[in-house]
Amino acid sequence: MGNFLTRKKKLVCGILVLLSTATGIFAFDENNKYFLIVKNLDIFAAFYRELDTYYVDDLPPEKTIQKGIEAILDETDPYTDFIAEENLDELKYMATGKYGGVGASINTNGEWTSITDIYPGSPMDKANVKPGDIIESMDGKSMKNIAQDSISKLLKGTPGTTIDIVFRHPLTNATTTKKIARQEINVKPVSYSGFVKNDIGYIKMTQFTENSGDMVRKAFEQLKRTNPGIKGIILDLRSNPGGLLDEAVIVANTFVDKNKLIVSTRGKVKNWDRTYETSGAPADLHIPLAVLTNHSSASAAEIVAGSMQDLDRGIIVGQRSYGKGLVQTTRSLPYNTKLKVTTAKYYTPSGRCIQAIDYSHRGEDGSVDYVADSMRKSFKTISGRTVKDGGGIEPDAKVDPTYLSPVAVSLLRKQFIFDYATQYYYSHPKIAAATAFSFSDADFEDFERFLENKDYSYKTRSEDALESFKTTARKEKYYDAVSKDLEELEQKLKHDKKQDLLKNKEEIKRLLEEEIVNRYYMMEGRIAKGLQSDNEVNKAIALLLDQPAYKKLLTPAK
């Protein structure tokens, strides 16, 4: 209790010292913005002091003031954030891709949590833990009905520390105790590189962390050494959330000449405005390039895609990117806390800012909205092609996203594809190479038998739409007049799970193949297998091999 009161007094005193100092600086100019800040901070401090002193129940200062901080942050964008000391590891991971842990992904399904992926060379890999293994207990505490986030936090920790885990075999239920020593896990920003069809190289980049630019260059140079006749390169930035701006410039420098503007930043503090140019020799200036984006490609990923588009160095294939044109800076605060604050907007070489949501203009209810198409301005690439601001990076070659069928989504969510892959792994000591492996019709029949008496019920989109219509009809008192027709339609829409399974057989087989391959060849095998049926990749390959079509996309419309 004494420590608690001491911390409370320190907190209040710290605020008062800050206020008295600031008041001395700004009190003489009542019209000054900073005077208004100090005035309201003074009111807040007095308000909190009186509330804390006289309120009937005790108010824990950390919790109370945290709520105040959160309320202030609600007025900013979602990227501006207060980072408590206990969350600094997350900030470090965002910048470096490194964390202390055991090197595995997990998933909770029902009462228990299973291992889903193992990182090569990680403590879990060294301990011979397999996907599908169930975490029975950790350090003597049962993990039954423990939330996935809680288990994830327990698995992480300072490198060198150990944790005793009891694993249960998914088929035999035999238990094994393993002492796992945590180590620094470095998640590779380049998760895969290799060749796809017809001498086209492929690089998958998952994040922009320290040294990721060098890793992209090394991957590209290795592809060129492996196949000097390389005909094109695909840089896959789909679902890449971004990261370090400097690394985006280095990635761009792989394909763009020295001293080329890649991005500029502008904000309130003019002394912090900067331009970022390439500083080294490129790895290649001529090999045809396709950059893949989707709605989850953001920030630094958009800087690379936008600069390649503005400089006409390559084509963008896929879907419009997320539209995050904001730059964050980390500022140190007392007691080892941090403020991650948006300090600027960034602009691609043509001068456009691709920020899609306008956080500076809020509705009366605090809501924000996307920049209207009518407000988006046009800019020109080096060759004179028209590009627009205010809405992410528009692809030069649009490919509609692929959506899974409801039956496939249900099989994934309820972990039946995962569980069957576990069963398959233990009954097949080896399989063909990742890209050569094929799930046969006989295998699919076995999968159907596996699903017998298992509940993978779901609603189709048509059934959801009909249910919504029925609700609206009841509210508007039309239901009685059309009830018979709706019942007939409902009967026609009722899906047969068995038929849906067969109707979507090829899609489900692909999902099974990727999950099974992952058991034998880990994540690289899963990616390599998935590329074979990837619509965006196949579109990019076709355009890179069709030079007239490729060049036409880079030529201004007449």
Coordinates of C-alpha atoms in Angstrom, one line a residue:
M1 CA 0.0 0.0 0.0
G2 CA 2.9 2.4 0.8
N3 CA 4.5 1.8 -2.6
F4 CA 1.1 2.4 -4.3
L5 CA 0.6 5.7 -2.5
T6 CA 4.2 6.8 -3.2
R7 CA 3.7 6.1 -6.9
K8 CA 0.4 8.0 -6.9
K9 CA 2.1 11.0 -5.2
K10 CA 5.0 11.0 -7.7
L11 CA 2.5 10.9 -10.6
V12 CA 0.5 13.9 -9.3
C13 CA 3.7 15.8 -8.4
G14 CA 5.2 15.2 -11.8
I15 CA 2.1 16.7 -13.5
L16 CA 2.2 19.7 -11.2
V17 CA 5.9 20.4 -11.8
L18 CA 5.3 20.1 -15.6
L19 CA 2.4 22.5 -15.3
S20 CA 4.2 25.1 -13.2
T21 CA 7.2 25.1 -15.6
A22 CA 5.0 25.3 -18.7
T23 CA 2.9 28.1 -17.1
G24 CA 6.0 30.2 -16.6
I25 CA 6.8 29.9 -20.2
F26 CA 3.5 30.5 -21.8
A27 CA 1.2 32.3 -19.3
F28 CA 1.7 35.8 -20.8
D29 CA 0.1 35.1 -24.2
E30 CA -3.5 34.1 -23.5
N31 CA -4.2 33.7 -27.3
N32 CA -1.3 31.3 -27.6
K33 CA -2.2 27.7 -28.4
Y34 CA 0.3 26.6 -25.8
F35 CA -1.4 28.7 -23.1
L36 CA -4.7 26.9 -23.8
I37 CA -2.9 23.6 -23.5
V38 CA -1.4 24.5 -20.2
K39 CA -4.6 26.0 -19.0
N40 CA -6.5 22.8 -19.6
L41 CA -3.8 20.6 -18.2
D42 CA -4.0 22.7 -15.1
I43 CA -7.7 22.2 -14.9
F44 CA -7.2 18.4 -15.5
A45 CA -4.6 18.2 -12.8
A46 CA -6.8 20.0 -10.3
F47 CA -9.8 17.9 -11.3
Y48 CA -7.9 14.7 -10.8
R49 CA -6.4 15.8 -7.5
E50 CA -9.9 16.7 -6.1
L51 CA -11.5 13.6 -7.5
D52 CA -8.7 11.4 -6.1
T53 CA -8.9 13.0 -2.7
Y54 CA -12.7 13.1 -2.1
Y55 CA -14.2 10.4 -4.3
V56 CA -15.8 7.7 -2.0
D57 CA -13.8 4.8 -3.6
D58 CA -10.2 4.5 -4.4
L59 CA -9.2 5.2 -8.0
P60 CA -6.1 3.5 -9.3
P61 CA -4.1 6.2 -11.0
E62 CA -2.6 4.0 -13.7
K63 CA -6.0 2.8 -14.8
T64 CA -7.7 6.1 -14.5
I65 CA -5.2 8.2 -16.4
Q66 CA -4.8 5.4 -19.0
K67 CA -8.4 5.9 -19.8
G68 CA -7.7 9.7 -20.2
I69 CA -4.9 8.9 -22.6
E70 CA -7.1 6.6 -24.6
A71 CA -9.7 9.3 -24.9
I72 CA -7.2 11.7 -26.3
L73 CA -5.9 9.1 -28.7
D74 CA -9.5 8.6 -30.0
E75 CA -9.1 12.1 -31.5
T76 CA -6.1 11.1 -33.6
D77 CA -5.5 8.4 -36.2
P78 CA -5.2 4.7 -35.2
Y79 CA -1.4 4.7 -35.8
T80 CA -0.7 7.2 -33.0
D81 CA -0.4 5.3 -29.8
F82 CA 0.9 5.3 -26.2
I83 CA 3.1 2.3 -25.5
A84 CA 3.5 1.2 -21.9
E85 CA 6.7 -0.3 -20.7
E86 CA 5.3 -3.9 -20.8
N87 CA 4.5 -3.5 -24.5
L88 CA 7.9 -2.3 -25.7
D89 CA 8.7 -5.8 -27.0
E90 CA 5.9 -5.4 -29.5
L91 CA 7.4 -2.1 -30.7
K92 CA 10.8 -3.7 -31.0
Y93 CA 9.3 -6.6 -33.1
M94 CA 7.7 -4.1 -35.5
A95 CA 11.1 -2.5 -36.1
T96 CA 13.4 -5.5 -36.1
G97 CA 11.2 -8.6 -36.7
K98 CA 12.8 -10.1 -33.6
Y99 CA 11.3 -11.3 -30.4
G100 CA 12.1 -13.7 -27.5
G101 CA 10.2 -16.9 -27.8
V102 CA 10.0 -20.5 -29.0
G103 CA 9.4 -20.1 -32.7
A104 CA 5.9 -21.5 -33.3
S105 CA 2.4 -20.4 -34.2
I106 CA -0.6 -21.7 -32.2
N107 CA -4.3 -21.9 -32.6
T108 CA -7.0 -22.5 -30.0
N109 CA -9.9 -24.7 -31.0
G110 CA -12.4 -25.5 -28.3
E111 CA -10.7 -26.4 -25.0
W112 CA -7.2 -26.9 -26.2
T113 CA -4.4 -25.1 -28.1
S114 CA -2.4 -26.7 -30.8
I115 CA 0.9 -26.0 -32.6
T116 CA 0.2 -24.9 -36.2
D117 CA 3.5 -23.9 -37.6
I118 CA 7.2 -24.3 -36.6
Y119 CA 9.9 -21.9 -37.7
P120 CA 13.0 -23.7 -39.0
G121 CA 15.9 -23.7 -36.6
S122 CA 13.7 -22.5 -33.7
P123 CA 13.6 -24.0 -30.2
M124 CA 10.4 -25.8 -31.0
D125 CA 12.0 -27.2 -34.2
K126 CA 15.1 -28.3 -32.2
A127 CA 12.8 -30.0 -29.7
N128 CA 11.1 -32.0 -32.5
V129 CA 7.7 -30.5 -31.8
K130 CA 5.3 -31.1 -34.7
P131 CA 2.3 -29.2 -36.0
G132 CA -0.8 -30.7 -34.4
D133 CA 0.8 -31.3 -31.1
I134 CA -1.5 -30.1 -28.3
I135 CA -0.2 -28.0 -25.4
E136 CA -1.3 -29.8 -22.3
S137 CA 0.4 -27.7 -19.6
M138 CA 3.2 -25.2 -19.2
D139 CA 5.4 -25.0 -16.1
G140 CA 2.9 -27.3 -14.3
K141 CA -0.2 -25.3 -15.1
S142 CA -2.9 -26.8 -17.2
M143 CA -3.6 -25.0 -20.5
K144 CA -7.2 -26.3 -20.8
N145 CA -9.6 -23.5 -21.6
I146 CA -6.8 -20.9 -21.5
A147 CA -7.2 -18.1 -24.1
Q148 CA -4.8 -18.2 -27.1
D149 CA -3.4 -14.7 -26.3
S150 CA -2.6 -15.8 -22.8
I151 CA -0.7 -18.9 -24.0
S152 CA 1.1 -16.8 -26.6
K153 CA 2.4 -14.4 -23.9
L154 CA 3.5 -17.4 -21.8
L155 CA 5.5 -18.8 -24.7
K156 CA 7.3 -15.5 -25.2
G157 CA 10.0 -14.3 -22.9
T158 CA 13.7 -13.3 -22.4
P159 CA 16.1 -15.4 -24.6
G160 CA 17.8 -18.0 -22.5
T161 CA 14.9 -18.6 -20.1
T162 CA 13.3 -22.0 -20.2
I163 CA 9.7 -23.3 -20.0
D164 CA 8.6 -26.9 -19.3
I165 CA 5.8 -27.9 -21.7
V166 CA 3.8 -31.1 -21.7
F167 CA 2.7 -31.9 -25.2
R168 CA -0.1 -34.4 -26.1
H169 CA 0.1 -36.4 -29.3
P170 CA -2.9 -35.5 -31.5
L171 CA -3.6 -39.1 -32.5
T172 CA -2.3 -41.4 -29.7
N173 CA -2.9 -38.9 -26.8
A174 CA 0.5 -39.9 -25.4
T175 CA 2.1 -37.0 -23.5
T176 CA 5.7 -35.9 -23.6
T177 CA 7.5 -33.3 -21.4
K178 CA 10.0 -31.0 -23.1
K179 CA 12.1 -28.2 -21.6
I180 CA 12.2 -25.5 -24.2
A181 CA 14.9 -22.7 -24.0
R182 CA 13.6 -19.5 -25.5
Q183 CA 15.9 -17.7 -28.0
E184 CA 15.8 -14.6 -30.1
I185 CA 13.5 -15.4 -33.0
N186 CA 14.1 -13.4 -36.2
V187 CA 11.1 -13.5 -38.5
K188 CA 12.6 -13.3 -42.0
P189 CA 11.2 -10.3 -44.0
V190 CA 11.8 -12.3 -47.2
S191 CA 9.8 -15.5 -46.5
Y192 CA 10.4 -17.1 -49.9
S193 CA 12.3 -16.6 -53.1
G194 CA 12.5 -18.9 -56.1
F195 CA 11.3 -19.4 -59.7
V196 CA 7.8 -19.8 -60.8
K197 CA 6.9 -20.6 -64.5
N198 CA 9.0 -19.9 -67.5
D199 CA 12.1 -18.3 -65.9
I200 CA 10.1 -15.8 -63.9
G201 CA 11.7 -15.1 -60.5
Y202 CA 9.5 -14.5 -57.4
I203 CA 10.3 -12.8 -54.1
K204 CA 7.8 -12.8 -51.2
M205 CA 8.3 -9.9 -48.7
T206 CA 6.2 -9.9 -45.5
Q207 CA 7.4 -6.8 -43.6
F208 CA 9.9 -3.9 -43.7
T209 CA 12.1 -4.5 -40.8
E210 CA 15.8 -3.9 -40.2
N211 CA 18.0 -5.1 -43.1
S212 CA 15.0 -6.2 -45.2
G213 CA 16.2 -4.1 -48.1
D214 CA 19.5 -5.9 -48.2
M215 CA 17.7 -9.3 -48.0
V216 CA 15.5 -8.4 -51.0
R217 CA 18.6 -7.4 -53.0
K218 CA 20.4 -10.6 -52.0
A219 CA 17.4 -12.7 -53.0
F220 CA 17.2 -11.0 -56.3
E221 CA 20.9 -11.4 -57.0
Q222 CA 20.8 -15.0 -56.1
L223 CA 17.9 -15.6 -58.6
K224 CA 20.0 -13.9 -61.3
R225 CA 23.0 -16.1 -60.5
T226 CA 20.9 -19.2 -60.5
N227 CA 19.3 -18.3 -63.8
P228 CA 21.1 -15.7 -65.9
G229 CA 18.3 -15.9 -68.4
I230 CA 15.7 -14.7 -66.0
K231 CA 12.9 -13.1 -67.9
G232 CA 11.1 -11.2 -65.2
I233 CA 10.7 -10.7 -61.5
I234 CA 7.6 -10.7 -59.2
L235 CA 7.9 -8.7 -55.9
D236 CA 5.0 -9.9 -53.8
L237 CA 3.9 -7.2 -51.3
R238 CA 0.4 -8.6 -50.7
S239 CA -0.7 -8.4 -47.0
N240 CA 2.6 -6.6 -46.2
P241 CA 1.7 -4.0 -43.5
G242 CA 4.9 -2.0 -44.0
G243 CA 7.4 -0.9 -41.4
L244 CA 10.6 1.1 -41.7
L245 CA 10.6 3.9 -44.4
D246 CA 14.3 3.7 -44.9
E247 CA 14.1 0.0 -45.8
A248 CA 11.4 0.8 -48.5
V249 CA 14.0 3.2 -50.1
I250 CA 16.6 0.4 -50.1
V251 CA 14.2 -2.1 -51.6
A252 CA 13.3 0.4 -54.4
N253 CA 17.1 1.0 -55.0
T254 CA 17.3 -2.7 -56.0
F255 CA 15.5 -1.8 -59.2
V256 CA 16.0 2.0 -59.5
D257 CA 19.2 3.9 -60.3
K258 CA 21.2 6.0 -57.9
N259 CA 20.0 9.5 -56.8
K260 CA 16.3 8.9 -57.7
L261 CA 13.6 10.4 -55.5
I262 CA 11.6 7.6 -53.9
V263 CA 9.6 9.4 -51.2
S264 CA 9.3 12.7 -49.4
T265 CA 7.7 13.5 -46.1
R266 CA 6.0 16.7 -44.9
G267 CA 4.5 17.5 -41.6
K268 CA 3.8 20.3 -39.0
V269 CA 7.5 20.5 -37.9
K270 CA 9.1 21.8 -41.1
N271 CA 12.6 21.0 -39.9
W272 CA 11.6 17.4 -40.0
D273 CA 10.5 17.4 -43.7
R274 CA 12.8 15.1 -45.7
T275 CA 13.3 13.7 -49.2
Y276 CA 14.6 10.2 -49.6
E277 CA 16.7 9.3 -52.7
T278 CA 18.4 6.1 -53.7
S279 CA 22.0 6.2 -52.6
G280 CA 23.6 3.1 -54.2
A281 CA 24.0 1.3 -57.5
P282 CA 20.9 -0.7 -58.5
A283 CA 21.0 -4.5 -58.9
D284 CA 19.1 -4.3 -62.2
L285 CA 17.4 -1.6 -64.2
H286 CA 15.9 -3.5 -67.1
I287 CA 14.4 -6.9 -66.1
P288 CA 10.6 -6.5 -66.3
L289 CA 9.1 -6.1 -62.9
A290 CA 5.7 -6.8 -61.5
V291 CA 4.7 -5.7 -57.9
L292 CA 1.8 -7.5 -56.3
T293 CA -0.5 -5.6 -54.0
N294 CA -3.9 -6.2 -52.3
H295 CA -6.1 -4.3 -49.8
S296 CA -3.7 -5.2 -47.0
S297 CA -0.6 -3.8 -48.6
A298 CA 0.2 -0.7 -46.6
S299 CA 2.7 2.0 -45.6
A300 CA 6.3 1.1 -46.7
A301 CA 4.8 -1.5 -49.1
E302 CA 2.9 1.3 -50.8
I303 CA 6.0 3.5 -50.9
V304 CA 7.8 0.7 -53.0
A305 CA 4.7 0.1 -55.2
G306 CA 4.0 3.8 -55.6
S307 CA 7.6 4.6 -56.5
M308 CA 7.9 1.8 -59.0
Q309 CA 4.6 3.0 -60.6
D310 CA 5.6 6.7 -60.6
L311 CA 9.0 6.0 -62.1
D312 CA 7.5 3.6 -64.6
R313 CA 10.0 0.9 -63.5
G314 CA 7.4 -1.8 -63.2
I315 CA 3.7 -2.7 -63.2
I316 CA 1.4 -3.1 -60.3
V317 CA -0.8 -6.2 -60.4
G318 CA -3.6 -7.2 -58.0
Q319 CA -6.0 -4.9 -56.0
R320 CA -5.9 -1.4 -54.8
S321 CA -3.6 -1.1 -51.7
Y322 CA -4.7 0.0 -48.3
G323 CA -4.0 3.7 -48.5
K324 CA -1.8 4.5 -45.5
G325 CA 0.2 7.7 -46.3
L326 CA 1.1 8.6 -42.8
V327 CA 4.6 8.5 -41.1
Q328 CA 5.1 7.7 -37.4
T329 CA 7.9 8.7 -35.1
T330 CA 8.6 7.2 -31.7
R331 CA 9.2 9.7 -28.9
S332 CA 10.5 8.8 -25.4
L333 CA 8.3 9.5 -22.4
P334 CA 9.0 9.1 -18.6
Y335 CA 9.2 5.7 -16.9
N336 CA 10.3 3.9 -20.0
T337 CA 7.1 4.5 -22.0
K338 CA 6.8 5.7 -25.6
L339 CA 4.6 7.7 -27.8
K340 CA 4.3 6.5 -31.4
V341 CA 3.0 9.6 -33.1
T342 CA 2.1 10.5 -36.7
T343 CA 4.4 13.4 -37.6
A344 CA 4.1 13.6 -41.4
K345 CA 2.5 12.5 -44.6
Y346 CA 4.6 10.9 -47.3
Y347 CA 4.5 11.6 -51.0
T348 CA 5.5 9.4 -53.9
P349 CA 7.9 10.7 -56.6
S350 CA 5.0 12.2 -58.6
G351 CA 3.9 14.2 -55.6
R352 CA 0.9 12.3 -54.5
C353 CA -0.1 11.3 -51.0
I354 CA -2.0 8.0 -51.1
Q355 CA -3.7 8.4 -47.7
A356 CA -7.2 7.0 -48.1
I357 CA -8.9 8.0 -44.9
D358 CA -9.2 11.7 -43.8
Y359 CA -8.6 11.7 -40.0
S360 CA -8.3 15.5 -39.9
H361 CA -12.0 16.1 -40.7
R362 CA -14.4 14.2 -38.3
G363 CA -18.1 14.1 -38.2
E364 CA -20.0 15.3 -35.2
D365 CA -20.1 11.7 -33.9
G366 CA -16.3 11.5 -34.3
S367 CA -16.5 9.3 -37.4
V368 CA -14.0 9.5 -40.3
D369 CA -14.5 8.7 -43.9
Y370 CA -12.6 7.8 -47.1
V371 CA -11.4 10.6 -49.4
A372 CA -14.2 11.0 -52.0
D373 CA -13.3 10.0 -55.6
S374 CA -14.3 13.5 -56.6
M375 CA -11.6 15.0 -54.3
R376 CA -8.8 12.8 -55.6
K377 CA -6.2 14.8 -57.7
S378 CA -4.4 13.5 -60.7
F379 CA -0.6 13.3 -61.1
K380 CA 1.8 12.1 -63.8
T381 CA 4.4 9.4 -63.8
I382 CA 7.7 9.9 -65.5
S383 CA 6.3 8.8 -68.9
G384 CA 3.1 10.8 -68.5
R385 CA 0.7 8.2 -67.2
T386 CA -2.1 9.5 -65.0
V387 CA -2.1 8.4 -61.3
K388 CA -4.3 9.6 -58.5
D389 CA -3.8 10.5 -54.8
G390 CA -6.1 9.9 -51.8
G391 CA -6.9 6.2 -52.3
G392 CA -3.9 3.8 -52.1
I393 CA -2.0 2.5 -55.1
E394 CA -4.3 1.5 -58.0
P395 CA -3.0 -1.5 -59.9
D396 CA -2.1 -1.2 -63.6
A397 CA -3.5 -4.7 -64.1
K398 CA -6.4 -5.4 -61.8
V399 CA -7.1 -8.9 -60.6
D400 CA -10.3 -9.6 -58.6
P401 CA -9.6 -11.1 -55.2
T402 CA -10.3 -14.8 -54.7
Y403 CA -12.9 -15.6 -52.1
L404 CA -13.2 -19.1 -50.5
S405 CA -16.5 -20.9 -50.7
P406 CA -18.5 -21.0 -47.4
V407 CA -17.9 -24.8 -47.1
A408 CA -14.1 -24.2 -47.4
V409 CA -14.2 -21.4 -44.8
S410 CA -16.1 -23.7 -42.4
L411 CA -13.6 -26.5 -42.8
L412 CA -10.8 -24.1 -42.1
R413 CA -12.4 -22.4 -39.1
K414 CA -13.4 -25.7 -37.5
Q415 CA -9.9 -27.0 -38.1
F416 CA -10.9 -30.1 -40.1
I417 CA -8.4 -29.5 -42.9
F418 CA -5.7 -29.0 -40.3
D419 CA -6.7 -32.1 -38.3
Y420 CA -6.9 -34.2 -41.5
A421 CA -3.4 -33.0 -42.5
T422 CA -2.1 -34.1 -39.1
Q423 CA -3.6 -37.6 -39.6
Y424 CA -2.2 -37.8 -43.1
Y425 CA 1.3 -36.8 -41.9
Y426 CA 1.4 -39.6 -39.4
S427 CA 0.2 -42.2 -41.9
H428 CA 2.6 -41.1 -44.8
P429 CA 6.3 -41.2 -43.8
K430 CA 7.2 -39.1 -46.9
I431 CA 5.6 -37.4 -49.9
A432 CA 6.8 -36.0 -53.2
A433 CA 8.5 -32.6 -53.4
A434 CA 6.3 -29.6 -52.4
T435 CA 5.5 -28.5 -55.9
A436 CA 5.0 -32.0 -57.2
F437 CA 2.8 -33.3 -54.4
S438 CA -0.8 -33.9 -55.5
F439 CA -3.8 -34.8 -53.3
S440 CA -5.5 -37.7 -55.3
D441 CA -9.2 -38.4 -55.8
A442 CA -8.7 -41.5 -53.5
D443 CA -7.3 -39.2 -50.9
F444 CA -10.3 -36.9 -51.2
E445 CA -12.7 -39.8 -50.7
D446 CA -10.7 -40.6 -47.5
F447 CA -11.2 -37.0 -46.5
E448 CA -14.9 -37.3 -47.0
R449 CA -15.0 -40.3 -44.7
F450 CA -13.0 -38.4 -42.2
L451 CA -15.7 -35.7 -42.2
E452 CA -18.6 -38.2 -41.6
N453 CA -20.4 -37.3 -38.3
K454 CA -18.5 -34.0 -38.0
D455 CA -20.4 -30.8 -37.9
Y456 CA -19.2 -28.3 -40.4
S457 CA -22.5 -26.6 -40.9
Y458 CA -22.6 -23.0 -42.3
K459 CA -24.8 -20.5 -44.0
T460 CA -24.3 -19.6 -47.6
R461 CA -24.3 -15.9 -48.6
S462 CA -27.6 -16.5 -50.3
E463 CA -29.1 -17.8 -47.0
D464 CA -27.7 -14.9 -45.1
A465 CA -29.2 -12.5 -47.7
L466 CA -32.6 -14.2 -47.5
E467 CA -32.6 -14.1 -43.7
S468 CA -31.9 -10.4 -43.8
F469 CA -34.7 -9.9 -46.3
K470 CA -37.1 -11.8 -44.1
T471 CA -36.2 -9.6 -41.1
T472 CA -36.8 -6.4 -43.2
A473 CA -40.1 -7.8 -44.5
R474 CA -41.3 -8.4 -41.0
K475 CA -40.4 -4.9 -39.9
E476 CA -42.2 -3.4 -42.9
K477 CA -45.2 -5.7 -42.5
Y478 CA -44.8 -7.3 -45.9
Y479 CA -43.9 -10.8 -44.6
D480 CA -47.4 -12.3 -44.5
A481 CA -48.0 -11.4 -48.1
V482 CA -44.8 -13.1 -49.4
S483 CA -44.2 -15.8 -46.7
K484 CA -45.2 -18.7 -49.0
D485 CA -42.8 -17.5 -51.7
L486 CA -40.0 -17.0 -49.2
E487 CA -40.5 -20.5 -47.7
E488 CA -40.3 -22.0 -51.2
L489 CA -37.1 -20.0 -51.9
E490 CA -35.7 -21.1 -48.6
Q491 CA -36.2 -24.7 -49.5
K492 CA -34.5 -24.2 -52.9
L493 CA -31.5 -22.5 -51.2
K494 CA -31.0 -25.2 -48.6
H495 CA -27.6 -26.5 -49.3
D496 CA -26.5 -30.1 -49.3
K497 CA -23.1 -30.2 -47.5
K498 CA -22.1 -33.3 -49.4
Q499 CA -22.9 -31.6 -52.7
D500 CA -21.1 -28.4 -51.7
L501 CA -18.1 -30.5 -50.8
L502 CA -18.0 -32.0 -54.3
K503 CA -18.9 -28.7 -56.0
N504 CA -15.8 -27.1 -54.4
K505 CA -13.6 -30.2 -54.6
E506 CA -10.7 -28.6 -56.4
E507 CA -10.6 -25.6 -54.0
I508 CA -10.6 -27.9 -51.0
K509 CA -8.0 -30.2 -52.5
R510 CA -5.7 -27.1 -52.9
L511 CA -6.1 -26.2 -49.3
L512 CA -5.4 -29.7 -48.2
E513 CA -2.3 -29.9 -50.4
E514 CA -0.9 -26.7 -48.9
E515 CA -1.6 -27.8 -45.3
I516 CA -0.1 -31.3 -45.9
V517 CA 3.0 -29.9 -47.7
N518 CA 3.5 -27.6 -44.7
R519 CA 4.0 -30.6 -42.4
Y520 CA 6.9 -31.9 -44.5
Y521 CA 8.5 -28.7 -46.0
M522 CA 7.3 -26.0 -43.5
M523 CA 6.3 -22.5 -44.6
E524 CA 8.6 -22.4 -47.8
G525 CA 6.9 -25.6 -49.0
R526 CA 3.4 -24.2 -48.4
I527 CA 4.2 -21.0 -50.3
A528 CA 5.8 -22.8 -53.2
K529 CA 2.7 -25.0 -53.5
G530 CA 0.3 -22.2 -53.2
L531 CA 1.9 -20.2 -56.0
Q532 CA 0.8 -22.8 -58.5
S533 CA -2.8 -21.8 -58.3
D534 CA -2.3 -18.1 -57.4
N535 CA -4.4 -15.9 -59.8
E536 CA -2.3 -12.7 -59.2
V537 CA 1.0 -14.6 -59.7
N538 CA -0.3 -16.2 -62.9
K539 CA -1.5 -12.8 -64.3
A540 CA 1.9 -11.3 -63.5
I541 CA 3.7 -14.1 -65.2
A542 CA 1.5 -13.7 -68.3
L543 CA 2.2 -10.0 -68.5
L544 CA 6.0 -10.3 -67.9
L545 CA 6.3 -12.8 -70.7
D546 CA 4.1 -10.8 -73.1
Q547 CA 6.4 -7.8 -73.6
P548 CA 4.0 -5.8 -75.9
A549 CA 1.3 -6.1 -73.2
Y550 CA 3.8 -5.2 -70.5
K551 CA 5.0 -2.1 -72.3
K552 CA 1.5 -1.0 -73.2
L553 CA 0.7 -0.8 -69.5
L554 CA 3.7 1.5 -69.0
T555 CA 2.7 3.8 -71.9
P556 CA 0.5 6.8 -71.4
A557 CA -3.1 6.5 -72.8
K558 CA -3.6 8.6 -76.0

